[in-house]
Short mmCIF file of C-alpha atoms in Angstrom, two decimals:
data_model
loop_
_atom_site.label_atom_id
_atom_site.label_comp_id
_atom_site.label_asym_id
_atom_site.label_seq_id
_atom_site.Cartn_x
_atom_site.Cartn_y
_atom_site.Cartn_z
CA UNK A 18 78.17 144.33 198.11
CA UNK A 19 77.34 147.88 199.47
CA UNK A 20 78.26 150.52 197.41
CA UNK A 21 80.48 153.39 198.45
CA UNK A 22 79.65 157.15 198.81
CA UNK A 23 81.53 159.58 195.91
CA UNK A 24 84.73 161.44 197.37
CA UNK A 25 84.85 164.65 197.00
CA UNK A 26 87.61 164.21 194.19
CA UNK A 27 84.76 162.35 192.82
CA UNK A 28 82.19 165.11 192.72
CA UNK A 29 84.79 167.54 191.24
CA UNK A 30 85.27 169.44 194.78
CA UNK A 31 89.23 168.76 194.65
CA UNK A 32 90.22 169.48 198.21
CA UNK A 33 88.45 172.68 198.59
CA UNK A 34 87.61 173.10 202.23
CA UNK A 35 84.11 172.90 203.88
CA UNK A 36 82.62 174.99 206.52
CA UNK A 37 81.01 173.44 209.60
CA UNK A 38 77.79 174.71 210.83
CA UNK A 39 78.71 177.09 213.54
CA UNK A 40 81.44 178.90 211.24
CA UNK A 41 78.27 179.19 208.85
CA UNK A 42 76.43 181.13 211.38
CA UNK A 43 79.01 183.03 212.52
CA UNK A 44 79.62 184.69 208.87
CA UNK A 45 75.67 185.05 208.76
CA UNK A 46 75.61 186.60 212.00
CA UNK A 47 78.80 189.34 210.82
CA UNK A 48 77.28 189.99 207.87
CA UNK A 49 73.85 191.18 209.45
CA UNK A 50 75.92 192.93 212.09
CA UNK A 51 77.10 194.54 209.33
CA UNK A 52 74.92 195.16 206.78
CA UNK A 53 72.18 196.24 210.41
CA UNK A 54 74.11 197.60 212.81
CA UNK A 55 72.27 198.60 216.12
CA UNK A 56 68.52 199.89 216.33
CA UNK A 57 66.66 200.14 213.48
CA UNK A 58 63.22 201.47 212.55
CA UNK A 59 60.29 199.22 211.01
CA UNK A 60 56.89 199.27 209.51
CA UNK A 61 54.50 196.86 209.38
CA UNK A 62 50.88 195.15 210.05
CA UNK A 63 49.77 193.08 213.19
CA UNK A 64 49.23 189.70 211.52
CA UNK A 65 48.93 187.94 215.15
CA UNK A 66 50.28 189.06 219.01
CA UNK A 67 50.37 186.61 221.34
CA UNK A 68 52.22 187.13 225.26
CA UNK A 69 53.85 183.56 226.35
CA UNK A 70 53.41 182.33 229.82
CA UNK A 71 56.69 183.55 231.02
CA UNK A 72 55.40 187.22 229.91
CA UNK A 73 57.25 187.17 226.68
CA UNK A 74 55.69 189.24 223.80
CA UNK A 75 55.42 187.76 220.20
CA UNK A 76 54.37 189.57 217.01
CA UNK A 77 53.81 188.88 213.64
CA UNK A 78 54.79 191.67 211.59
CA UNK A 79 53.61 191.77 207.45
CA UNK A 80 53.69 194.79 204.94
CA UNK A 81 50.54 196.19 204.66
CA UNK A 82 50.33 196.13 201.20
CA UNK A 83 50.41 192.00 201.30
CA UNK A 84 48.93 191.41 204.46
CA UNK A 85 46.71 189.08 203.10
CA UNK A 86 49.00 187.48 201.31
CA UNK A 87 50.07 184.21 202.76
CA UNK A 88 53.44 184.17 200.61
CA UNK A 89 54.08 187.26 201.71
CA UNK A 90 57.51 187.67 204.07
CA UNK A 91 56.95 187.64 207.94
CA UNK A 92 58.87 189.46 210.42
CA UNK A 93 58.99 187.76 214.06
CA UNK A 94 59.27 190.33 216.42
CA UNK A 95 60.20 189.35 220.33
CA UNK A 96 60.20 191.79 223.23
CA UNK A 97 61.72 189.92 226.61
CA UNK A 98 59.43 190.07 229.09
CA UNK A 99 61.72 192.62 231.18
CA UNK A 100 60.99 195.02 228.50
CA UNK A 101 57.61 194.14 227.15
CA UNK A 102 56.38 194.94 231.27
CA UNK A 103 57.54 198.69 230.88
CA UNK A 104 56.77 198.43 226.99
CA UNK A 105 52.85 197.10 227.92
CA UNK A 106 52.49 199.99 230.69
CA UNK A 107 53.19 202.83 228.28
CA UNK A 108 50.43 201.40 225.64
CA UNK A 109 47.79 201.02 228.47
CA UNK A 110 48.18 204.28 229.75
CA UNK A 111 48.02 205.61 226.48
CA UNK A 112 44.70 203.69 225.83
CA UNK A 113 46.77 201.88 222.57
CA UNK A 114 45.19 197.86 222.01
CA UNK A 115 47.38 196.08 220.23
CA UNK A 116 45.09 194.09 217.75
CA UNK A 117 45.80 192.00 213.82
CA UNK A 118 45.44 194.80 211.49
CA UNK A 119 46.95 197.37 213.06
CA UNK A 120 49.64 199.29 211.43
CA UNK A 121 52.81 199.76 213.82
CA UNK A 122 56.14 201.23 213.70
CA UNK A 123 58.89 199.96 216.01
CA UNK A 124 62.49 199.95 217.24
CA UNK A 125 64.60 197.00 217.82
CA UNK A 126 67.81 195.00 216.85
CA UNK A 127 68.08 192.42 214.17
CA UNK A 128 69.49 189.08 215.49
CA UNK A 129 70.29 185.37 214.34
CA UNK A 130 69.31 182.83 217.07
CA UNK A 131 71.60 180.32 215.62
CA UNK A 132 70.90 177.05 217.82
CA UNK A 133 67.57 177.18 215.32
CA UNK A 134 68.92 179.32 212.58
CA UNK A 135 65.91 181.80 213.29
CA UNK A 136 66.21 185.55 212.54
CA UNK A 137 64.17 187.54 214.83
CA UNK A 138 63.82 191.49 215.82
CA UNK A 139 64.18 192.11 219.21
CA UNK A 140 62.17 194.91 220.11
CA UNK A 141 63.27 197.62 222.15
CA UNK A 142 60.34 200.36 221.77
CA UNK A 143 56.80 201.05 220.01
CA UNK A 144 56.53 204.68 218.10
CA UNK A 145 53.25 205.61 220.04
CA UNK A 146 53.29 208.82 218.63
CA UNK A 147 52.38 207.53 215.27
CA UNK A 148 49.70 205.55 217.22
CA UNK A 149 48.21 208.31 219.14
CA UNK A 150 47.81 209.76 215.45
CA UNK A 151 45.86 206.80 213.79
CA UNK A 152 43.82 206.12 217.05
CA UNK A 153 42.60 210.27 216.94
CA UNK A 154 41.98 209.74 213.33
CA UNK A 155 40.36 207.27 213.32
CA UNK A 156 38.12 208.59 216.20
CA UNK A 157 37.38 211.65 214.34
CA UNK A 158 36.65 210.27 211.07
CA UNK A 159 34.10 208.10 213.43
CA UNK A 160 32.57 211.01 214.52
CA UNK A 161 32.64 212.90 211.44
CA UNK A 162 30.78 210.04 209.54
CA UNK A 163 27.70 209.71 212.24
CA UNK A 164 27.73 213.52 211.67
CA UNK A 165 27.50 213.94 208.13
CA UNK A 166 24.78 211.07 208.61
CA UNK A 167 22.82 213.10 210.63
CA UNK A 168 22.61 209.91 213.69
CA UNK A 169 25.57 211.76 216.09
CA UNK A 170 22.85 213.63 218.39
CA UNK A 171 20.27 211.05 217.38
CA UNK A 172 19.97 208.48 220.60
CA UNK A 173 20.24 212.08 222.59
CA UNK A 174 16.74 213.13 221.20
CA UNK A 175 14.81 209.53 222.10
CA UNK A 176 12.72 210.75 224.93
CA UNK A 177 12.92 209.15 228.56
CA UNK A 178 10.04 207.31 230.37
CA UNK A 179 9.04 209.08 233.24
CA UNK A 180 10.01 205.89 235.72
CA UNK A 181 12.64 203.78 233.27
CA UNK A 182 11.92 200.90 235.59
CA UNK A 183 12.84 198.74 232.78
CA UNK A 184 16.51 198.35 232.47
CA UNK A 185 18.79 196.53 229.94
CA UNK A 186 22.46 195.91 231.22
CA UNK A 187 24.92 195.91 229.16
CA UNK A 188 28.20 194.51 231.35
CA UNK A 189 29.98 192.15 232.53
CA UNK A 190 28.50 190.12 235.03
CA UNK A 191 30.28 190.20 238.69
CA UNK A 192 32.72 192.98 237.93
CA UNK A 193 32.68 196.09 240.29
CA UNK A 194 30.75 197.79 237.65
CA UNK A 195 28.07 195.83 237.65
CA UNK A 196 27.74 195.43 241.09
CA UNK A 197 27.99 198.98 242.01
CA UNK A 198 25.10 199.70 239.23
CA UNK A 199 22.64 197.40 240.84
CA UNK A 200 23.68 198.36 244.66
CA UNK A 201 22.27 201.86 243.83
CA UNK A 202 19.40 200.44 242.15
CA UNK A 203 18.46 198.29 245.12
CA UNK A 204 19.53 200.91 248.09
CA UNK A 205 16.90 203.31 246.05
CA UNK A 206 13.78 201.12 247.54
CA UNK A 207 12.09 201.08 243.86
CA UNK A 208 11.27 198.09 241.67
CA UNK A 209 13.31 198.10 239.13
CA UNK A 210 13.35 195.62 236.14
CA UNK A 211 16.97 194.64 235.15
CA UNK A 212 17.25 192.65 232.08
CA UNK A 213 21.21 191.53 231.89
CA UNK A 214 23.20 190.59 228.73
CA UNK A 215 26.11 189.18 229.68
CA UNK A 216 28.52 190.78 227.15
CA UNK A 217 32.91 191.06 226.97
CA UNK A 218 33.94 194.86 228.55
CA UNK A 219 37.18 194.19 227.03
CA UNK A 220 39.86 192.19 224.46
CA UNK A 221 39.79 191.49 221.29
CA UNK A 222 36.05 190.76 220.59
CA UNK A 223 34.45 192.99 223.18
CA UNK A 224 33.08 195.83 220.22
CA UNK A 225 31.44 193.36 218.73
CA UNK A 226 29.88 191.54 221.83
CA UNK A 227 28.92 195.14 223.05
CA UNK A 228 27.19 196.09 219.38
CA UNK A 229 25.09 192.77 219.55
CA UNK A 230 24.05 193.00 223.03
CA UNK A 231 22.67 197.23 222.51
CA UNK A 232 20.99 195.83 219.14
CA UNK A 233 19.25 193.08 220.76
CA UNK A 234 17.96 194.80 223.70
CA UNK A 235 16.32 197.37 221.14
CA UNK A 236 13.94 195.03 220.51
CA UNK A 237 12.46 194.42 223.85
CA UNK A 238 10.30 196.51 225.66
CA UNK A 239 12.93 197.85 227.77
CA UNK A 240 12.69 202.06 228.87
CA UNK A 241 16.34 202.35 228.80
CA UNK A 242 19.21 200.48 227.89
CA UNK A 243 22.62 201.19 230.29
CA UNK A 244 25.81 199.90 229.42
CA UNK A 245 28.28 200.10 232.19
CA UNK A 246 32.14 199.02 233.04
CA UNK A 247 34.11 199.46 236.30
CA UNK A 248 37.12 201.49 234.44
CA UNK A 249 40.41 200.51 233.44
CA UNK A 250 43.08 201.74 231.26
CA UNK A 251 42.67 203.48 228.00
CA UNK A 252 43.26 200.28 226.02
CA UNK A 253 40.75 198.61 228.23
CA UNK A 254 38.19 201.12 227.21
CA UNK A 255 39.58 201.08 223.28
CA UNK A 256 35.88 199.00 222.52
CA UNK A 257 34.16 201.46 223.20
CA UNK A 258 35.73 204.27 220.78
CA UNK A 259 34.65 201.65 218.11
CA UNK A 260 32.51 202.78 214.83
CA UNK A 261 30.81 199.16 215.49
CA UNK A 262 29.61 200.07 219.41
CA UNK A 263 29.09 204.14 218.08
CA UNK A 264 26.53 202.66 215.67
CA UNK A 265 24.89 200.38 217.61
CA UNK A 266 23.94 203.51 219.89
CA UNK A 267 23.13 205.93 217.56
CA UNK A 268 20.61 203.50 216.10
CA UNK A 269 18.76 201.70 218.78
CA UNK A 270 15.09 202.38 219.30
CA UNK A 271 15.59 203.20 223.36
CA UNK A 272 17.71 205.70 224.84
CA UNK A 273 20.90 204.62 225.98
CA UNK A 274 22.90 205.96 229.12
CA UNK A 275 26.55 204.92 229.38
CA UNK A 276 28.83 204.65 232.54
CA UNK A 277 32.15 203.47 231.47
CA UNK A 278 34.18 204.28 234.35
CA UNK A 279 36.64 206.61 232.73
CA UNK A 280 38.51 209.71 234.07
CA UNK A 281 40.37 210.94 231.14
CA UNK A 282 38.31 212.24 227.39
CA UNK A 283 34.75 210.88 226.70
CA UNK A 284 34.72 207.94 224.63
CA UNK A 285 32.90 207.79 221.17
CA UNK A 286 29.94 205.96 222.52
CA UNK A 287 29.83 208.44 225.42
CA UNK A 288 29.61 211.07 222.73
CA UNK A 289 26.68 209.72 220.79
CA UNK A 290 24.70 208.30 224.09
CA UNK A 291 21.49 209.65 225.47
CA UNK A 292 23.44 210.64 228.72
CA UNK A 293 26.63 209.48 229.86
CA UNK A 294 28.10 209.58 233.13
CA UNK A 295 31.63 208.95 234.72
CA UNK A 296 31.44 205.83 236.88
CA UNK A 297 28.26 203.31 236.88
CA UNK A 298 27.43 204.43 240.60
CA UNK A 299 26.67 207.95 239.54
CA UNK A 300 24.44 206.15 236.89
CA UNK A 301 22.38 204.41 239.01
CA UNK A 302 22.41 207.19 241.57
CA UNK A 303 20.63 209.04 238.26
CA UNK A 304 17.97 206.47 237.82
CA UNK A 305 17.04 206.37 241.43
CA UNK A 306 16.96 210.25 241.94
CA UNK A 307 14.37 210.14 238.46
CA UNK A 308 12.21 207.53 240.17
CA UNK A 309 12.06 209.39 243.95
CA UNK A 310 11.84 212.67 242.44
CA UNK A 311 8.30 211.39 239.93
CA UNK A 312 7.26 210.12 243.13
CA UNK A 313 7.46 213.08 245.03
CA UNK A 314 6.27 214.80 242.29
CA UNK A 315 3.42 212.54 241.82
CA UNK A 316 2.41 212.45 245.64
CA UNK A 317 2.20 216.29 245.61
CA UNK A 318 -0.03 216.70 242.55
CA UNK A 319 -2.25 213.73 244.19
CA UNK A 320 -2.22 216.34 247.37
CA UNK A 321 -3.59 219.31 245.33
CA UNK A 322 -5.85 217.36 243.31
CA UNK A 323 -7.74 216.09 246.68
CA UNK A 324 -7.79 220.01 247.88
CA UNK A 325 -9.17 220.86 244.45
CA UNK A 326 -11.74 217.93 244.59
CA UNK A 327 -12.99 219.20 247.91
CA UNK A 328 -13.93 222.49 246.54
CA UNK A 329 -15.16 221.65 243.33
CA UNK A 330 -17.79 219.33 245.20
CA UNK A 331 -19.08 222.06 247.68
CA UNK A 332 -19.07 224.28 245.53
CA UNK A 333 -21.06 222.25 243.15
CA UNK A 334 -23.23 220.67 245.76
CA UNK A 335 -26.07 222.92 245.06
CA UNK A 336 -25.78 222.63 241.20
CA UNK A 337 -26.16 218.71 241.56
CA UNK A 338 -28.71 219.23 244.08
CA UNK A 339 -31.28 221.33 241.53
CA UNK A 340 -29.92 219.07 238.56
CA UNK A 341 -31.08 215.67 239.88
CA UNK A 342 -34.29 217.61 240.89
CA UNK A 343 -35.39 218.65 237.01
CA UNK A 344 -33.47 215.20 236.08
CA UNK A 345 -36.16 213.24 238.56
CA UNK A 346 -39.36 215.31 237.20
CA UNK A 347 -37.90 214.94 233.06
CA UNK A 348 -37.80 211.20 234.13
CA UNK A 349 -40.97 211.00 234.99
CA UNK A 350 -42.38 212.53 232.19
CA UNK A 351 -40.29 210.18 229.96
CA UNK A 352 -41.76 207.45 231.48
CA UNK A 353 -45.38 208.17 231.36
CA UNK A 354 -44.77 209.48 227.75
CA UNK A 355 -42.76 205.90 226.75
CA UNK A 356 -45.34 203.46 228.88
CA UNK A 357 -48.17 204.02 226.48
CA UNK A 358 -45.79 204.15 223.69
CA UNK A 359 -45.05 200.31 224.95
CA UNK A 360 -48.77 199.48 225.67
CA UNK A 361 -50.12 200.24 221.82
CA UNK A 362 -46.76 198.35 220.84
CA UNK A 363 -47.31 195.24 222.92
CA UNK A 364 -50.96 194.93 221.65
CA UNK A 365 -49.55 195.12 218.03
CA UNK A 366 -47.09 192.52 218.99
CA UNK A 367 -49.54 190.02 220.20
CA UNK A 368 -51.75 189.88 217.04
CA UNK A 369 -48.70 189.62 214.91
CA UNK A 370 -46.86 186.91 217.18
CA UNK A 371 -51.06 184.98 217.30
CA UNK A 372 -51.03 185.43 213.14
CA UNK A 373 -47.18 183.68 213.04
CA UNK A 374 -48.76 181.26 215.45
CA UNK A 375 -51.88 180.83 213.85
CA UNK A 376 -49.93 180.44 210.05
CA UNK A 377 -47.15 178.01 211.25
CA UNK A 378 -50.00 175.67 213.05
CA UNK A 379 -51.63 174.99 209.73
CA UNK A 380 -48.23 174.54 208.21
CA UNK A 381 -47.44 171.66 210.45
CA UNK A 382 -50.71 170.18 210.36
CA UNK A 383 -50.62 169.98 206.80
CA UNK A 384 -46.72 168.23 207.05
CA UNK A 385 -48.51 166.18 210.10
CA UNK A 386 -50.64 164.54 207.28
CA UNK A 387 -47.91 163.93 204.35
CA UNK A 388 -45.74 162.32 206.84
CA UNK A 389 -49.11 159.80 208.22
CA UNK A 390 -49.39 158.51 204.50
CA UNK A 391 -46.11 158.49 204.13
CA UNK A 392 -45.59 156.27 206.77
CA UNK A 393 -48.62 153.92 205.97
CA UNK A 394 -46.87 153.39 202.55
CA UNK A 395 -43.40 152.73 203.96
CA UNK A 396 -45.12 149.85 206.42
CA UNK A 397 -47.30 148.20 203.60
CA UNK A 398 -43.97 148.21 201.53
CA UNK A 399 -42.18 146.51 203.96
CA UNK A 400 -44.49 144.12 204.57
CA UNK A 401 -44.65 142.91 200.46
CA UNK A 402 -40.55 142.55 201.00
CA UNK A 403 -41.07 140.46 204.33
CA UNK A 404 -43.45 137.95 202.39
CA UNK A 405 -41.54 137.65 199.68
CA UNK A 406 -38.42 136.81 201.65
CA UNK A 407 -40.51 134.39 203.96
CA UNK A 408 -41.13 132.53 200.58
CA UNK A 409 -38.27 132.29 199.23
CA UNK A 410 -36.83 130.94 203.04
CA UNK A 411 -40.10 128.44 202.79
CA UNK A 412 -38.64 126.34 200.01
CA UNK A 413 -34.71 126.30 201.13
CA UNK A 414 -34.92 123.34 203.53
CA UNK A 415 -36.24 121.24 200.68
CA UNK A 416 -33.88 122.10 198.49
CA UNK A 417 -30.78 121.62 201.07
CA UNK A 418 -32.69 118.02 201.97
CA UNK A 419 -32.77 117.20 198.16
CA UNK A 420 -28.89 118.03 197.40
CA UNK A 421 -27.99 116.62 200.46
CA UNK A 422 -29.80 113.38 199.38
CA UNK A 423 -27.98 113.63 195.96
CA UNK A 424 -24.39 113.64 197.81
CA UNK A 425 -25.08 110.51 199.97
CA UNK A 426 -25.88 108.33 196.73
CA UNK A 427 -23.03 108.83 195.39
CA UNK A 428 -21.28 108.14 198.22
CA UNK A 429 -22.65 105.04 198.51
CA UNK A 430 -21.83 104.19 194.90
CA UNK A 431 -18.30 104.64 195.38
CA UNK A 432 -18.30 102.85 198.43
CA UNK A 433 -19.66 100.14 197.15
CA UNK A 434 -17.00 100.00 194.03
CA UNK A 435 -14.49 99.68 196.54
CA UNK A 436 -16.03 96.99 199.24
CA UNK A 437 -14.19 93.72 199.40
CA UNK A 438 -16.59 91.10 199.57
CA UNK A 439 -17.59 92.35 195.57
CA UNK A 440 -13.70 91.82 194.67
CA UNK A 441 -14.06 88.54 196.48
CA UNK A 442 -17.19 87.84 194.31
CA UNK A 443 -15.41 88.67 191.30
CA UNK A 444 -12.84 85.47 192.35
CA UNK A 445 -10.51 87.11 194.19
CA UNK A 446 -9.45 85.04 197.90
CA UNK A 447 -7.67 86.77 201.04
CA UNK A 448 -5.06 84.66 202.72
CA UNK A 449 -4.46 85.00 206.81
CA UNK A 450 -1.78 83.90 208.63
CA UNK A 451 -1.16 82.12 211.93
CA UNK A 452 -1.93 85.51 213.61
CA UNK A 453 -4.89 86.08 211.44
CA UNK A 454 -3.17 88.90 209.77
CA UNK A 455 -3.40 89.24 205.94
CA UNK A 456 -0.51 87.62 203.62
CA UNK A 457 0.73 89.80 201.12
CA UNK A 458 4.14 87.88 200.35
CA UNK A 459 5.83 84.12 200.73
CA UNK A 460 8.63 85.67 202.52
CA UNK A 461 5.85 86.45 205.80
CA UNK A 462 5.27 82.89 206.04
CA UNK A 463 7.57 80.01 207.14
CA UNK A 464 7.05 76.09 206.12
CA UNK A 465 4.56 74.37 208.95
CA UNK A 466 2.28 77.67 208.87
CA UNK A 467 -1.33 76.95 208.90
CA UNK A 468 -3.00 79.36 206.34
CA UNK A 469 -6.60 80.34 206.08
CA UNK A 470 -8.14 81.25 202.65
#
């Protein structure tokens, strides 16, 4: 038997009235109507951003003060794609990257989506003023802090190879940028050595991946490091206002030129670079004029320095002339002075090397001898082992023959304990039958067999 579900009489609900779902939203809905009406003003941190295929923009809004907390309450902020276009425009322009962490203030409407029960803020507007503010802050406290440090004018002082024909690149491979660098490289006829690390120019990561790539290229044997990037908007370019990227600058080992490809304010990195310039063509129009001009420069000196050498040797003809003259006659009178020096020397040289000669002869002589008797000895001694051995081989045959002798007797005994004819001596018989084999029992034999015994 099934049992039956409790009325609500039952459960002590009388006849009380329920509400159905939509009525339940509709009250919620009223009451934040009411208790929100129209566009409101909100605080919060950047927990995660995200912009849908359709060109929707989502954000995860926290307070800052439990941001880290994962209990903490969450406000989902939407902006419809109409708006988020015009929304997105204003924050590029205004160089403002919307990243986690970042505190933000915005405008919108509360509203229940009810077919999930979901309440969301629609977003109508971003306070950029108050982000303009943080973003110049936090640029000038950058700044400040490299100052105070003493590293803000400290890649500026690295000094410059004459020819920097030894380029790192810091970009983006492919991008205008990049190829606009190397085009001015190439069209200046001079061998340059470009060493390339591939790095992000922009997003979320591309500080970092900028820092790493400077940092590593400090270690190589590089004459310059360049980092370039075909412009963009001020967000675009917000990596490069970073204390991460500032740092990496201010502390690498080789100068560092920068051509972001900005029009507006210098960036931080610009500000703490050896040189910076506005576009990366102008930068490699720089490193081309520095190698033609040492060129030049190099081919005139070479000019005056052949002009020079010309005079100095006529004028200085004579000079040589009388100097190898008392040179020749002092060499002469060196020589002469030296070649008896030589001759008493080699005569002393000879009786010593004959006395050596004469010493070390009676030396071996002597060791000549001791190793004769020596030898005499060792023969004699090896002829007392030789006839000892041949005795002792002398009288092994005989033994072997007397052993083997010894075995074959016995042998013999114990064949003869076990021979037949003895047994048959002793009274045994051996019956054969018809086939002449040997009878061991009545039941081989049938009656009418003739038997042999």
């Amino acid at each position: 038997m099934t049992p039956s579900l409790p009325s609500t009489t039952d459960l002590g609900l009388g006849d009380r009235p329920s509400l159905s779902i939509a009525d339940l939203y509709g009250r919620v809905d009223r009451a934040l109507r009411s208790a929100l009406p129209g566009q409101i003003w909100v605080s919060g941190e950047v927990r995660s951003f995200n912009v849908s295929s359709r060109g929707h923009c989502y954000i995860d809004l926290v307070d800052p003060a439990s941001a880290h907390d994962t209990g903490s309450p969450v406000l989902k902020v939407v902006c419809w794609s109409s708006r988020w276009s015009r929304v997105r425009t204003t924050l590029d322009q205004l160089g403002i990257a919307l990243n986690a962490g970042l505190v933000v203030r915005v405008r919108g409407e509360v509203q229940l989506y009810k077919p999930r029960g979901d309440i969301s803020f629609i977003l109508s507007e971003f306070d950029t003023d108050a982000l303009l503010g943080k973003l110049a802050a936090e640029r000038a406290r950058v700044i400040k802090a490299l100052t105070d440090e003493g590293l803000l004018d400290r890649n500026r002082s690295l000094p410059i190879a004459p020819v920097p024909l030894r380029v790192g690149l810091v970009t983006s491979p492919g991008t205008e940028g990049y190829r606009d660098f190397l085009g001015q490289l190439e069209a200046s006829g001079f061998a340059f050595d470009v060493r390339v690390v591939a790095t992000q120019v922009q997003g979320r990561n591309a500080h970092k991946t900028v820092a790493r790539a400077i940092s590593a290229l400090g270690y190589t044997d590089c004459d310059l490091i360049v980092v370039v990037r075909g412009g963009g908007s001020k967000a675009d370019l917000a990596a490069f206002d970073s204390e991460v990227v500032a740092r990496a600058v201010v502390t690498s080992p080789v100068p560092v030129w920068t051509g972001i490809g900005h029009t507006g304010d210098q960036s931080v990195a610009d500000e703490v670079a050896n040189r910076s310039f506005i576009t990366p063509t102008e930068c490699g129009q720089e490193l081309g004029r520095r190698a033609g001009s040492y060129w030049v420069a190099a081919m005139e000196a070479g000019e005056v320095l052949g002009r020079l050498a010309v005079e100095v040797v006529t004028r200085d003809d004579d000079h040589l002339g009388r100097a190898r003259r008392r040179l020749a006659t002092g060499a002469r009178m060196q020589l002469g002075r030296h070649t008896d020096r030589l001759t008493h020397r080699a005569h002393a040289v000879r009786g010593v090397v004959q006395g050596q000669i004469d010493v070390h002869g009676r030396h071996l002589s002597r060791q000549g001898e001791m190793i004769a008797k020596t030898a005499v000895r060792a023969v004699e001694e090896a002829d007392r082992a030789l006839a000892r051995r041949a005795a002792l081989l002398s009288t092994l045959p005989e033994r072997r023959l007397g052993l083997d002798e010894r075995q074959v007797t016995q042998w013999r005994r114990l064949l003869a304990a076990y021979d037949y004819q003895r047994q048959l001596e002793r009274g045994y018989s051996v019956t054969r039958g018809p086939d002449g084999s040997v009878v061991r029992s009545v039941a081989a034999v049938r009656p009418g067999d003739a038997l042999v015994t």
